[in-house]
C-alpha positions as YAML, in Angstrom:
chain: A
units: angstrom
residues:
- id: 1
  name: UNK
  ca: [36.91, -10.06, -38.16]
- id: 2
  name: UNK
  ca: [35.60, -7.77, -40.90]
- id: 3
  name: UNK
  ca: [32.10, -9.24, -40.52]
- id: 4
  name: UNK
  ca: [32.26, -8.83, -36.73]
- id: 5
  name: UNK
  ca: [33.20, -5.18, -37.04]
- id: 6
  name: UNK
  ca: [30.41, -4.74, -39.58]
- id: 7
  name: UNK
  ca: [27.87, -6.24, -37.17]
- id: 8
  name: UNK
  ca: [29.11, -4.10, -34.27]
- id: 9
  name: UNK
  ca: [26.74, -1.21, -35.04]
- id: 10
  name: UNK
  ca: [23.76, -3.60, -35.16]
- id: 11
  name: UNK
  ca: [24.91, -5.35, -31.96]
- id: 12
  name: UNK
  ca: [25.25, -2.08, -30.05]
- id: 13
  name: UNK
  ca: [21.94, -0.72, -31.38]
- id: 14
  name: UNK
  ca: [19.88, -3.84, -30.65]
- id: 15
  name: UNK
  ca: [21.46, -4.41, -27.22]
- id: 16
  name: UNK
  ca: [20.77, -0.79, -26.27]
- id: 17
  name: UNK
  ca: [17.14, -0.96, -27.38]
- id: 18
  name: UNK
  ca: [16.55, -4.31, -25.64]
- id: 19
  name: UNK
  ca: [18.19, -3.07, -22.43]
- id: 20
  name: UNK
  ca: [16.23, 0.18, -22.35]
- id: 21
  name: UNK
  ca: [12.88, -1.46, -23.14]
- id: 22
  name: UNK
  ca: [13.53, -4.17, -20.52]
- id: 23
  name: UNK
  ca: [14.46, -1.58, -17.90]
- id: 24
  name: UNK
  ca: [11.24, 0.30, -18.69]
- id: 25
  name: UNK
  ca: [9.12, -2.87, -18.42]
- id: 26
  name: UNK
  ca: [10.92, -3.84, -15.21]
- id: 27
  name: UNK
  ca: [10.31, -0.42, -13.67]
- id: 28
  name: UNK
  ca: [6.63, -0.71, -14.59]
- id: 29
  name: UNK
  ca: [6.55, -4.09, -12.85]
- id: 30
  name: UNK
  ca: [8.17, -2.62, -9.75]
- id: 31
  name: UNK
  ca: [5.72, 0.28, -9.74]
- id: 32
  name: UNK
  ca: [2.81, -2.15, -10.08]
- id: 33
  name: UNK
  ca: [4.07, -4.05, -7.03]
- id: 34
  name: UNK
  ca: [4.52, -0.83, -5.07]
- id: 35
  name: UNK
  ca: [1.04, 0.40, -5.92]
- id: 36
  name: UNK
  ca: [-0.37, -3.04, -5.19]
- id: 37
  name: UNK
  ca: [1.04, -2.70, -1.66]
- id: 38
  name: UNK
  ca: [-0.34, 0.85, -1.40]
- id: 39
  name: UNK
  ca: [-3.78, -0.36, -2.46]
- id: 40
  name: UNK
  ca: [-5.51, -0.34, -5.86]
- id: 41
  name: UNK
  ca: [-8.78, 0.79, -4.26]
- id: 42
  name: UNK
  ca: [-7.14, 3.58, -2.27]
- id: 43
  name: UNK
  ca: [-7.82, 7.27, -2.74]
- id: 44
  name: UNK
  ca: [-7.18, 10.60, -1.05]
- id: 45
  name: UNK
  ca: [-9.83, 13.25, -0.55]
- id: 46
  name: UNK
  ca: [-8.69, 16.78, 0.17]
- id: 47
  name: UNK
  ca: [-9.79, 20.41, 0.19]
- id: 48
  name: UNK
  ca: [-9.28, 22.00, -3.21]
- id: 49
  name: UNK
  ca: [-9.74, 25.40, -4.83]
- id: 50
  name: UNK
  ca: [-11.54, 27.35, -2.08]
- id: 51
  name: UNK
  ca: [-11.02, 31.11, -2.20]
- id: 52
  name: UNK
  ca: [-13.14, 32.21, 0.78]
- id: 53
  name: UNK
  ca: [-11.80, 29.50, 3.07]
- id: 54
  name: UNK
  ca: [-13.58, 28.86, 6.38]
- id: 55
  name: UNK
  ca: [-12.39, 26.84, 9.34]
- id: 56
  name: UNK
  ca: [-15.48, 24.65, 8.97]
- id: 57
  name: UNK
  ca: [-14.20, 23.49, 5.58]
- id: 58
  name: UNK
  ca: [-11.74, 21.20, 7.34]
- id: 59
  name: UNK
  ca: [-12.63, 17.58, 8.08]
- id: 60
  name: UNK
  ca: [-13.40, 17.00, 11.75]
- id: 61
  name: UNK
  ca: [-13.69, 13.75, 13.70]
- id: 62
  name: UNK
  ca: [-17.48, 14.06, 13.74]
- id: 63
  name: UNK
  ca: [-17.44, 14.48, 9.94]
- id: 64
  name: UNK
  ca: [-15.43, 11.28, 9.64]
- id: 65
  name: UNK
  ca: [-17.98, 9.42, 11.76]
- id: 66
  name: UNK
  ca: [-20.82, 10.76, 9.59]
- id: 67
  name: UNK
  ca: [-19.03, 9.54, 6.45]
- id: 68
  name: UNK
  ca: [-18.53, 6.09, 7.98]
- id: 69
  name: UNK
  ca: [-22.23, 5.86, 8.84]
- id: 70
  name: UNK
  ca: [-23.34, 7.12, 5.43]
- id: 71
  name: UNK
  ca: [-20.98, 4.98, 3.30]
- id: 72
  name: UNK
  ca: [-20.33, 2.13, 5.70]
- id: 73
  name: UNK
  ca: [-20.82, -0.70, 3.18]
- id: 74
  name: UNK
  ca: [-18.84, 1.08, 0.46]
- id: 75
  name: UNK
  ca: [-15.80, 2.04, 2.55]
- id: 76
  name: UNK
  ca: [-13.32, -0.39, 4.08]
- id: 77
  name: UNK
  ca: [-11.27, 2.29, 5.82]
- id: 78
  name: UNK
  ca: [-11.42, 6.04, 6.41]
- id: 79
  name: UNK
  ca: [-8.96, 8.13, 8.39]
- id: 80
  name: UNK
  ca: [-7.25, 11.54, 8.29]
- id: 81
  name: UNK
  ca: [-3.87, 11.59, 6.55]
- id: 82
  name: UNK
  ca: [-1.68, 12.94, 9.30]
- id: 83
  name: UNK
  ca: [1.67, 12.20, 10.85]
- id: 84
  name: UNK
  ca: [3.83, 13.41, 13.71]
- id: 85
  name: UNK
  ca: [7.57, 13.51, 14.26]
- id: 86
  name: UNK
  ca: [9.47, 13.47, 17.48]
- id: 87
  name: UNK
  ca: [12.89, 12.73, 18.93]
- id: 88
  name: UNK
  ca: [12.89, 9.80, 21.33]
- id: 89
  name: UNK
  ca: [15.62, 9.69, 23.97]
- id: 90
  name: UNK
  ca: [16.22, 6.40, 25.82]
- id: 91
  name: UNK
  ca: [19.41, 5.92, 27.85]
- id: 92
  name: UNK
  ca: [21.14, 8.79, 26.04]
- id: 93
  name: UNK
  ca: [20.16, 7.20, 22.73]
- id: 94
  name: UNK
  ca: [18.25, 9.61, 20.43]
- id: 95
  name: UNK
  ca: [16.11, 8.23, 17.63]
- id: 96
  name: UNK
  ca: [14.02, 10.30, 15.20]
- id: 97
  name: UNK
  ca: [10.54, 8.79, 15.06]
- id: 98
  name: UNK
  ca: [7.83, 9.22, 12.41]
- id: 99
  name: UNK
  ca: [4.37, 8.46, 13.86]
- id: 100
  name: UNK
  ca: [1.67, 7.75, 11.29]
- id: 101
  name: UNK
  ca: [-1.78, 8.44, 12.70]
- id: 102
  name: UNK
  ca: [-4.21, 5.63, 11.84]
- id: 103
  name: UNK
  ca: [-7.66, 4.31, 12.67]
- id: 104
  name: UNK
  ca: [-8.57, 0.78, 13.69]
- id: 105
  name: UNK
  ca: [-8.71, -1.67, 10.79]
- id: 106
  name: UNK
  ca: [-5.65, -0.28, 9.05]
- id: 107
  name: UNK
  ca: [-4.11, -3.75, 9.13]
- id: 108
  name: UNK
  ca: [-7.18, -5.06, 7.23]
- id: 109
  name: UNK
  ca: [-6.47, -2.88, 4.19]
- id: 110
  name: UNK
  ca: [-2.65, -2.93, 4.36]
- id: 111
  name: UNK
  ca: [-0.35, -5.91, 4.78]
- id: 112
  name: UNK
  ca: [1.40, -5.51, 8.11]
- id: 113
  name: UNK
  ca: [3.50, -8.36, 9.47]
- id: 114
  name: UNK
  ca: [3.29, -8.25, 13.25]
- id: 115
  name: UNK
  ca: [6.32, -9.69, 15.02]
- id: 116
  name: UNK
  ca: [5.25, -9.07, 18.60]
- id: 117
  name: UNK
  ca: [2.12, -7.81, 20.33]
- id: 118
  name: UNK
  ca: [-0.87, -6.46, 18.44]
- id: 119
  name: UNK
  ca: [-2.00, -3.68, 16.11]
- id: 120
  name: UNK
  ca: [-4.04, -0.64, 17.11]
- id: 121
  name: UNK
  ca: [-7.69, -1.65, 17.57]
- id: 122
  name: UNK
  ca: [-11.09, 0.05, 17.89]
- id: 123
  name: UNK
  ca: [-10.80, 0.29, 21.67]
- id: 124
  name: UNK
  ca: [-7.50, 2.21, 21.39]
- id: 125
  name: UNK
  ca: [-9.11, 4.70, 18.99]
- id: 126
  name: UNK
  ca: [-12.30, 5.18, 21.01]
- id: 127
  name: UNK
  ca: [-10.44, 5.61, 24.30]
- id: 128
  name: UNK
  ca: [-7.73, 7.76, 22.75]
- id: 129
  name: UNK
  ca: [-5.23, 5.37, 24.29]
- id: 130
  name: UNK
  ca: [-1.63, 6.53, 24.56]
- id: 131
  name: UNK
  ca: [-0.18, 3.55, 22.72]
- id: 132
  name: UNK
  ca: [2.24, 3.05, 19.84]
- id: 133
  name: UNK
  ca: [3.25, 0.27, 17.44]
- id: 134
  name: UNK
  ca: [6.93, 0.39, 16.49]
- id: 135
  name: UNK
  ca: [8.62, -0.81, 13.34]
- id: 136
  name: UNK
  ca: [11.30, -3.44, 13.89]
- id: 137
  name: UNK
  ca: [14.26, -1.09, 13.28]
- id: 138
  name: UNK
  ca: [12.77, 1.56, 15.55]
- id: 139
  name: UNK
  ca: [12.52, -0.96, 18.40]
- id: 140
  name: UNK
  ca: [16.11, -2.08, 17.84]
- id: 141
  name: UNK
  ca: [17.48, 1.47, 17.80]
- id: 142
  name: UNK
  ca: [15.53, 2.61, 20.85]
- id: 143
  name: UNK
  ca: [15.65, -0.50, 23.09]
- id: 144
  name: UNK
  ca: [18.41, -2.59, 21.44]
- id: 145
  name: UNK
  ca: [15.89, -5.43, 21.12]
- id: 146
  name: UNK
  ca: [13.05, -6.34, 18.78]
- id: 147
  name: UNK
  ca: [10.47, -7.33, 21.38]
- id: 148
  name: UNK
  ca: [9.74, -3.95, 22.96]
- id: 149
  name: UNK
  ca: [6.12, -4.76, 23.92]
- id: 150
  name: UNK
  ca: [5.33, -3.33, 27.36]
- id: 151
  name: UNK
  ca: [8.07, -0.71, 27.16]
- id: 152
  name: UNK
  ca: [7.35, 3.02, 27.37]
- id: 153
  name: UNK
  ca: [8.75, 5.82, 25.26]
- id: 154
  name: UNK
  ca: [8.39, 9.57, 25.68]
- id: 155
  name: UNK
  ca: [7.51, 11.61, 22.59]
- id: 156
  name: UNK
  ca: [6.56, 15.20, 21.87]
- id: 157
  name: UNK
  ca: [2.97, 15.73, 20.68]
- id: 158
  name: UNK
  ca: [1.59, 19.24, 20.19]
- id: 159
  name: UNK
  ca: [4.37, 20.73, 22.37]
- id: 160
  name: UNK
  ca: [3.53, 18.30, 25.17]
- id: 161
  name: UNK
  ca: [5.63, 15.36, 26.29]
- id: 162
  name: UNK
  ca: [3.61, 12.15, 26.32]
- id: 163
  name: UNK
  ca: [4.47, 8.66, 27.54]
- id: 164
  name: UNK
  ca: [3.34, 6.02, 25.03]
- id: 165
  name: UNK
  ca: [3.05, 2.31, 25.74]
- id: 166
  name: UNK
  ca: [4.50, 0.00, 23.08]
- id: 167
  name: UNK
  ca: [1.77, -2.55, 22.28]
- id: 168
  name: UNK
  ca: [3.30, -4.10, 19.17]
- id: 169
  name: UNK
  ca: [6.28, -4.41, 16.85]
- id: 170
  name: UNK
  ca: [5.92, -5.01, 13.11]
- id: 171
  name: UNK
  ca: [8.21, -5.72, 10.19]
- id: 172
  name: UNK
  ca: [8.27, -3.36, 7.22]
- id: 173
  name: UNK
  ca: [8.81, -5.42, 4.06]
- id: 174
  name: UNK
  ca: [10.01, -2.89, 1.53]
- id: 175
  name: UNK
  ca: [11.43, -3.63, -1.90]
- id: 176
  name: UNK
  ca: [15.11, -2.73, -2.42]
- id: 177
  name: UNK
  ca: [14.13, -0.49, -5.34]
- id: 178
  name: UNK
  ca: [11.66, 1.50, -3.21]
- id: 179
  name: UNK
  ca: [14.32, 1.85, -0.52]
- id: 180
  name: UNK
  ca: [16.75, 3.08, -3.17]
- id: 181
  name: UNK
  ca: [14.21, 5.60, -4.49]
- id: 182
  name: UNK
  ca: [13.45, 6.91, -1.01]
- id: 183
  name: UNK
  ca: [17.10, 7.32, -0.16]
- id: 184
  name: UNK
  ca: [18.49, 7.26, 3.35]
- id: 185
  name: UNK
  ca: [15.79, 7.27, 6.00]
- id: 186
  name: UNK
  ca: [16.08, 9.94, 8.65]
- id: 187
  name: UNK
  ca: [13.03, 8.80, 10.65]
- id: 188
  name: UNK
  ca: [11.98, 5.39, 11.89]
- id: 189
  name: UNK
  ca: [8.35, 4.34, 11.36]
- id: 190
  name: UNK
  ca: [5.54, 3.74, 13.85]
- id: 191
  name: UNK
  ca: [1.74, 3.91, 14.22]
- id: 192
  name: UNK
  ca: [-0.42, 5.73, 16.78]
- id: 193
  name: UNK
  ca: [-4.22, 6.20, 17.11]
- id: 194
  name: UNK
  ca: [-5.22, 9.41, 15.32]
- id: 195
  name: UNK
  ca: [-7.70, 10.31, 18.08]
- id: 196
  name: UNK
  ca: [-4.92, 10.29, 20.66]
- id: 197
  name: UNK
  ca: [-2.67, 12.57, 18.65]
- id: 198
  name: UNK
  ca: [-5.24, 15.29, 17.90]
- id: 199
  name: UNK
  ca: [-8.05, 16.93, 19.91]
- id: 200
  name: UNK
  ca: [-11.74, 16.54, 19.03]
- id: 201
  name: UNK
  ca: [-11.94, 20.00, 17.41]
- id: 202
  name: UNK
  ca: [-8.84, 19.57, 15.23]
- id: 203
  name: UNK
  ca: [-9.47, 20.17, 11.52]
- id: 204
  name: UNK
  ca: [-7.91, 17.79, 9.02]
- id: 205
  name: UNK
  ca: [-7.01, 18.78, 5.46]
- id: 206
  name: UNK
  ca: [-6.97, 15.35, 3.82]
- id: 207
  name: UNK
  ca: [-8.59, 11.93, 4.27]
- id: 208
  name: UNK
  ca: [-7.24, 8.49, 3.43]
- id: 209
  name: UNK
  ca: [-9.99, 6.32, 1.91]
- id: 210
  name: UNK
  ca: [-10.13, 2.64, 0.96]
- id: 211
  name: UNK
  ca: [-13.16, 1.74, -1.17]
- id: 212
  name: UNK
  ca: [-14.73, -1.72, -0.86]
- id: 213
  name: UNK
  ca: [-13.59, -4.16, -3.57]
- id: 214
  name: UNK
  ca: [-17.05, -4.63, -5.12]
- id: 215
  name: UNK
  ca: [-17.52, -0.89, -5.74]
- id: 216
  name: UNK
  ca: [-16.06, 1.51, -8.29]
- id: 217
  name: UNK
  ca: [-13.51, 3.83, -6.69]
- id: 218
  name: UNK
  ca: [-14.39, 6.78, -8.91]
- id: 219
  name: UNK
  ca: [-18.17, 6.31, -8.52]
- id: 220
  name: UNK
  ca: [-18.04, 6.12, -4.73]
- id: 221
  name: UNK
  ca: [-15.58, 9.02, -4.75]
- id: 222
  name: UNK
  ca: [-18.07, 11.21, -6.60]
- id: 223
  name: UNK
  ca: [-20.78, 10.23, -4.12]
- id: 224
  name: UNK
  ca: [-18.57, 11.13, -1.16]
- id: 225
  name: UNK
  ca: [-17.63, 14.50, -2.67]
- id: 226
  name: UNK
  ca: [-21.29, 15.33, -3.31]
- id: 227
  name: UNK
  ca: [-22.16, 14.42, 0.27]
- id: 228
  name: UNK
  ca: [-19.28, 16.42, 1.77]
- id: 229
  name: UNK
  ca: [-20.01, 19.46, -0.42]
- id: 230
  name: UNK
  ca: [-23.61, 19.41, 0.75]
- id: 231
  name: UNK
  ca: [-22.53, 18.87, 4.37]
- id: 232
  name: UNK
  ca: [-20.10, 21.81, 4.22]
- id: 233
  name: UNK
  ca: [-22.38, 24.00, 2.08]
- id: 234
  name: UNK
  ca: [-19.77, 24.09, -0.65]
- id: 235
  name: UNK
  ca: [-19.47, 23.31, -4.35]
- id: 236
  name: UNK
  ca: [-18.36, 19.91, -5.63]
- id: 237
  name: UNK
  ca: [-15.29, 21.54, -7.20]
- id: 238
  name: UNK
  ca: [-14.11, 22.64, -3.75]
- id: 239
  name: UNK
  ca: [-13.07, 19.06, -2.92]
- id: 240
  name: UNK
  ca: [-10.89, 16.64, -4.84]
- id: 241
  name: UNK
  ca: [-10.90, 12.85, -4.86]
- id: 242
  name: UNK
  ca: [-7.58, 11.55, -6.19]
- id: 243
  name: UNK
  ca: [-7.22, 7.79, -6.69]
- id: 244
  name: UNK
  ca: [-4.08, 5.70, -6.54]
- id: 245
  name: UNK
  ca: [-4.98, 4.29, -9.96]
- id: 246
  name: UNK
  ca: [-4.77, 7.81, -11.44]
- id: 247
  name: UNK
  ca: [-1.37, 8.31, -9.87]
- id: 248
  name: UNK
  ca: [-0.14, 4.95, -11.16]
- id: 249
  name: UNK
  ca: [-1.43, 5.62, -14.69]
- id: 250
  name: UNK
  ca: [0.35, 8.99, -14.74]
- id: 251
  name: UNK
  ca: [3.63, 7.48, -13.55]
- id: 252
  name: UNK
  ca: [3.42, 4.54, -15.99]
- id: 253
  name: UNK
  ca: [2.81, 7.01, -18.80]
- id: 254
  name: UNK
  ca: [5.93, 8.97, -17.85]
- id: 255
  name: UNK
  ca: [8.10, 5.83, -17.56]
- id: 256
  name: UNK
  ca: [6.74, 4.44, -20.85]
- id: 257
  name: UNK
  ca: [7.28, 7.72, -22.67]
- id: 258
  name: UNK
  ca: [10.84, 8.04, -21.42]
- id: 259
  name: UNK
  ca: [11.61, 4.44, -22.40]
- id: 260
  name: UNK
  ca: [10.32, 4.97, -25.94]
- id: 261
  name: UNK
  ca: [12.21, 8.27, -26.32]
- id: 262
  name: UNK
  ca: [15.52, 6.84, -25.12]
- id: 263
  name: UNK
  ca: [15.02, 3.66, -27.19]
- id: 264
  name: UNK
  ca: [14.49, 5.77, -30.31]
- id: 265
  name: UNK
  ca: [17.72, 7.62, -29.61]
- id: 266
  name: UNK
  ca: [19.55, 4.33, -29.12]
- id: 267
  name: UNK
  ca: [18.06, 3.01, -32.37]
- id: 268
  name: UNK
  ca: [20.06, 5.63, -34.28]
- id: 269
  name: UNK
  ca: [23.03, 3.29, -33.95]
- id: 270
  name: UNK
  ca: [21.03, 0.79, -36.03]
- id: 271
  name: UNK
  ca: [21.19, 3.27, -38.90]
- id: 272
  name: UNK
  ca: [24.96, 3.41, -38.48]
- id: 273
  name: UNK
  ca: [25.06, -0.39, -38.43]
- id: 274
  name: UNK
  ca: [22.97, -0.52, -41.61]
- id: 275
  name: UNK
  ca: [25.38, 1.82, -43.39]
- id: 276
  name: UNK
  ca: [28.23, -0.43, -42.28]
- id: 277
  name: UNK
  ca: [26.47, -3.45, -43.78]
- id: 278
  name: UNK
  ca: [25.95, -1.61, -47.04]
- id: 279
  name: UNK
  ca: [29.63, -0.71, -47.12]
- id: 280
  name: UNK
  ca: [30.86, -4.27, -46.48]
- id: 281
  name: UNK
  ca: [28.43, -5.69, -49.05]
- id: 282
  name: UNK
  ca: [29.66, -3.22, -51.68]
- id: 283
  name: UNK
  ca: [33.21, -4.35, -50.94]
- id: 284
  name: UNK
  ca: [32.10, -7.98, -51.13]
- id: 285
  name: UNK
  ca: [30.43, -7.42, -54.52]
- id: 286
  name: UNK
  ca: [33.62, -5.83, -55.87]
- id: 287
  name: UNK
  ca: [35.82, -8.66, -54.55]
- id: 288
  name: UNK
  ca: [33.52, -11.37, -55.96]
- id: 289
  name: UNK
  ca: [33.01, -9.83, -59.39]
- id: 290
  name: UNK
  ca: [34.58, -12.83, -61.20]
- id: 291
  name: UNK
  ca: [32.48, -15.23, -59.11]
- id: 292
  name: UNK
  ca: [29.33, -13.31, -60.15]
- id: 293
  name: UNK
  ca: [30.44, -13.46, -63.80]
- id: 294
  name: UNK
  ca: [31.02, -17.24, -63.61]
- id: 295
  name: UNK
  ca: [27.60, -17.83, -62.04]
- id: 296
  name: UNK
  ca: [25.81, -15.75, -64.64]
- id: 297
  name: UNK
  ca: [27.79, -17.41, -67.44]
- id: 298
  name: UNK
  ca: [26.63, -20.82, -66.11]
- id: 299
  name: UNK
  ca: [23.00, -19.69, -66.22]
- id: 300
  name: UNK
  ca: [22.34, -17.93, -62.93]
- id: 301
  name: UNK
  ca: [19.48, -15.51, -63.34]
- id: 302
  name: UNK
  ca: [19.56, -11.89, -62.19]
- id: 303
  name: UNK
  ca: [17.10, -12.57, -59.37]
- id: 304
  name: UNK
  ca: [19.23, -15.55, -58.19]
- id: 305
  name: UNK
  ca: [22.24, -13.30, -57.68]
- id: 306
  name: UNK
  ca: [20.03, -10.62, -56.11]
- id: 307
  name: UNK
  ca: [18.55, -13.08, -53.60]
- id: 308
  name: UNK
  ca: [21.98, -14.50, -52.77]
- id: 309
  name: UNK
  ca: [23.39, -11.16, -51.70]
- id: 310
  name: UNK
  ca: [20.17, -10.12, -49.95]
- id: 311
  name: UNK
  ca: [20.22, -13.35, -47.93]
- id: 312
  name: UNK
  ca: [23.87, -12.77, -47.00]
- id: 313
  name: UNK
  ca: [23.09, -9.21, -45.93]
- id: 314
  name: UNK
  ca: [19.99, -10.26, -43.94]
- id: 315
  name: UNK
  ca: [21.88, -13.14, -42.31]
- id: 316
  name: UNK
  ca: [24.75, -10.88, -41.30]
- id: 317
  name: UNK
  ca: [22.30, -8.39, -39.79]
- id: 318
  name: UNK
  ca: [20.20, -11.11, -38.08]
- id: 319
  name: UNK
  ca: [23.28, -12.59, -36.41]
- id: 320
  name: UNK
  ca: [24.14, -9.12, -35.16]
- id: 321
  name: UNK
  ca: [20.57, -8.78, -33.91]
- id: 322
  name: UNK
  ca: [20.73, -12.10, -32.03]
- id: 323
  name: UNK
  ca: [24.11, -11.26, -30.48]
- id: 324
  name: UNK
  ca: [22.83, -7.78, -29.60]
- id: 325
  name: UNK
  ca: [19.68, -9.24, -28.01]
- id: 326
  name: UNK
  ca: [21.71, -11.65, -25.87]
- id: 327
  name: UNK
  ca: [24.08, -8.84, -24.88]
- id: 328
  name: UNK
  ca: [21.20, -6.53, -23.96]
- id: 329
  name: UNK
  ca: [19.46, -9.19, -21.86]
- id: 330
  name: UNK
  ca: [22.73, -10.11, -20.16]
- id: 331
  name: UNK
  ca: [23.47, -6.46, -19.38]
- id: 332
  name: UNK
  ca: [20.02, -5.90, -17.88]
- id: 333
  name: UNK
  ca: [20.19, -9.13, -15.86]
- id: 334
  name: UNK
  ca: [23.57, -8.12, -14.47]
- id: 335
  name: UNK
  ca: [22.33, -4.67, -13.51]
- id: 336
  name: UNK
  ca: [19.17, -6.12, -12.00]
- id: 337
  name: UNK
  ca: [21.13, -8.53, -9.81]
- id: 338
  name: UNK
  ca: [23.29, -5.66, -8.52]
- id: 339
  name: UNK
  ca: [20.33, -3.50, -7.39]
- id: 340
  name: UNK
  ca: [17.98, -6.46, -6.65]
- id: 341
  name: UNK
  ca: [15.54, -5.40, -9.36]
- id: 342
  name: UNK
  ca: [13.24, -8.12, -10.76]
- id: 343
  name: UNK
  ca: [13.88, -8.01, -14.50]
- id: 344
  name: UNK
  ca: [11.09, -8.29, -17.07]
- id: 345
  name: UNK
  ca: [12.10, -9.20, -20.64]
- id: 346
  name: UNK
  ca: [9.23, -9.06, -23.10]
- id: 347
  name: UNK
  ca: [9.56, -11.91, -25.68]
- id: 348
  name: UNK
  ca: [7.76, -9.72, -28.22]
- id: 349
  name: UNK
  ca: [10.52, -7.11, -27.98]
- id: 350
  name: UNK
  ca: [13.12, -9.82, -28.76]
- id: 351
  name: UNK
  ca: [11.20, -10.98, -31.83]
- id: 352
  name: UNK
  ca: [10.74, -7.41, -33.04]
- id: 353
  name: UNK
  ca: [14.43, -6.61, -32.45]
- id: 354
  name: UNK
  ca: [15.69, -9.59, -34.46]
- id: 355
  name: UNK
  ca: [13.11, -9.04, -37.21]
- id: 356
  name: UNK
  ca: [13.97, -5.34, -37.39]
- id: 357
  name: UNK
  ca: [17.67, -6.13, -37.68]
- id: 358
  name: UNK
  ca: [16.92, -8.43, -40.64]
- id: 359
  name: UNK
  ca: [14.87, -5.66, -42.26]
- id: 360
  name: UNK
  ca: [17.82, -3.31, -41.77]
- id: 361
  name: UNK
  ca: [20.03, -5.86, -43.49]
- id: 362
  name: UNK
  ca: [17.66, -6.26, -46.44]
- id: 363
  name: UNK
  ca: [17.11, -2.51, -46.77]
- id: 364
  name: UNK
  ca: [20.78, -1.54, -46.73]
- id: 365
  name: UNK
  ca: [21.86, -4.64, -48.62]
- id: 366
  name: UNK
  ca: [19.48, -4.10, -51.52]
- id: 367
  name: UNK
  ca: [21.66, -1.61, -53.41]
- id: 368
  name: UNK
  ca: [24.83, -3.78, -53.33]
- id: 369
  name: UNK
  ca: [22.74, -6.86, -54.22]
- id: 370
  name: UNK
  ca: [21.11, -5.06, -57.14]
- id: 371
  name: UNK
  ca: [24.52, -3.87, -58.34]
- id: 372
  name: UNK
  ca: [25.78, -7.45, -58.29]
- id: 373
  name: UNK
  ca: [22.68, -8.80, -60.02]
- id: 374
  name: UNK
  ca: [22.95, -6.33, -62.88]
- id: 375
  name: UNK
  ca: [26.63, -6.99, -63.53]
- id: 376
  name: UNK
  ca: [27.49, -7.89, -67.12]
- id: 377
  name: UNK
  ca: [28.91, -11.46, -67.16]
- id: 378
  name: UNK
  ca: [31.50, -10.70, -69.86]
- id: 379
  name: UNK
  ca: [32.83, -7.64, -68.02]
- id: 380
  name: UNK
  ca: [32.73, -9.56, -64.73]
- id: 381
  name: UNK
  ca: [34.79, -12.43, -66.16]
- id: 382
  name: UNK
  ca: [37.41, -9.95, -67.40]
- id: 383
  name: UNK
  ca: [37.67, -8.32, -63.94]
- id: 384
  name: UNK
  ca: [41.03, -8.87, -62.24]
...
């Protein structure tokens, strides 16, 4: 029992560090999956740092067509980043709808699982067709059925009521963690052609760009900015090209930094555990004084006694480290199963944790071991 209580500080410290590091690695894995779905070669181009702003600085539909012609082989997808919201009323049933405005080919750069019908195509965009693709939950809430292809809904676009034909229904596969981060959804998702939602002379602030896989995102981004700046008679600094990779690197840096900071705080308990080991080893040396005297009288060398107590201290600490590691992994696994988070446990962190606990044991056990090794055998044999 005394040994268990001694190891408790090590167990708590190691389990806390393992749990925190594993949570950090797991969150990085989740973020990687999220950004993989968003698109590694995705970027956003927007107007930036213009003092004497002109209406011509916006991106117009004709500008978008020029960019497609100029960078056709380097761009997989290019479209304004815009969305609309509207209340949809069907049979006294009101549903809040979020309409993402897209171009044809969006399903080529993003994974979209179509359940019924089809996705928006080039003909819909060119003809400015009044069509919509609903997400599965939106179809269920509006029509009480998944297959809503052929149905019509009335939405509000630019203060005008428009009847849109449902041409498809898709399923939105979203990770439980992302759903948890986003919180409760107030709007149901859908897609509409961007040309239908906005007039020809509408100016867009931001563009959604997918660069071809065999090209550098940053290199092509610089080329596009140079072209747009020249087209708009502006400076390169007046437009910004922000990649998804930059956003992911920033977020991973924040998550990693927080994990390290919290792990360092949790590691303070290892210091407490080390002091506990030193205390119990000092007590053990005092209780075994006669045993030490007998061993030295029978020829045990100073270093033999030193190594004996160091091994005991390191073993005690290592056992605490192993128990703490198992507890930390179990705690993380339990939490991951509750929130459906895929857990990542780095084997290197386990090895480092156990090795570090042994080092703690050796470090804090050295003084008691040295005290035992230097004991005078005659005095030790007289000890009662």
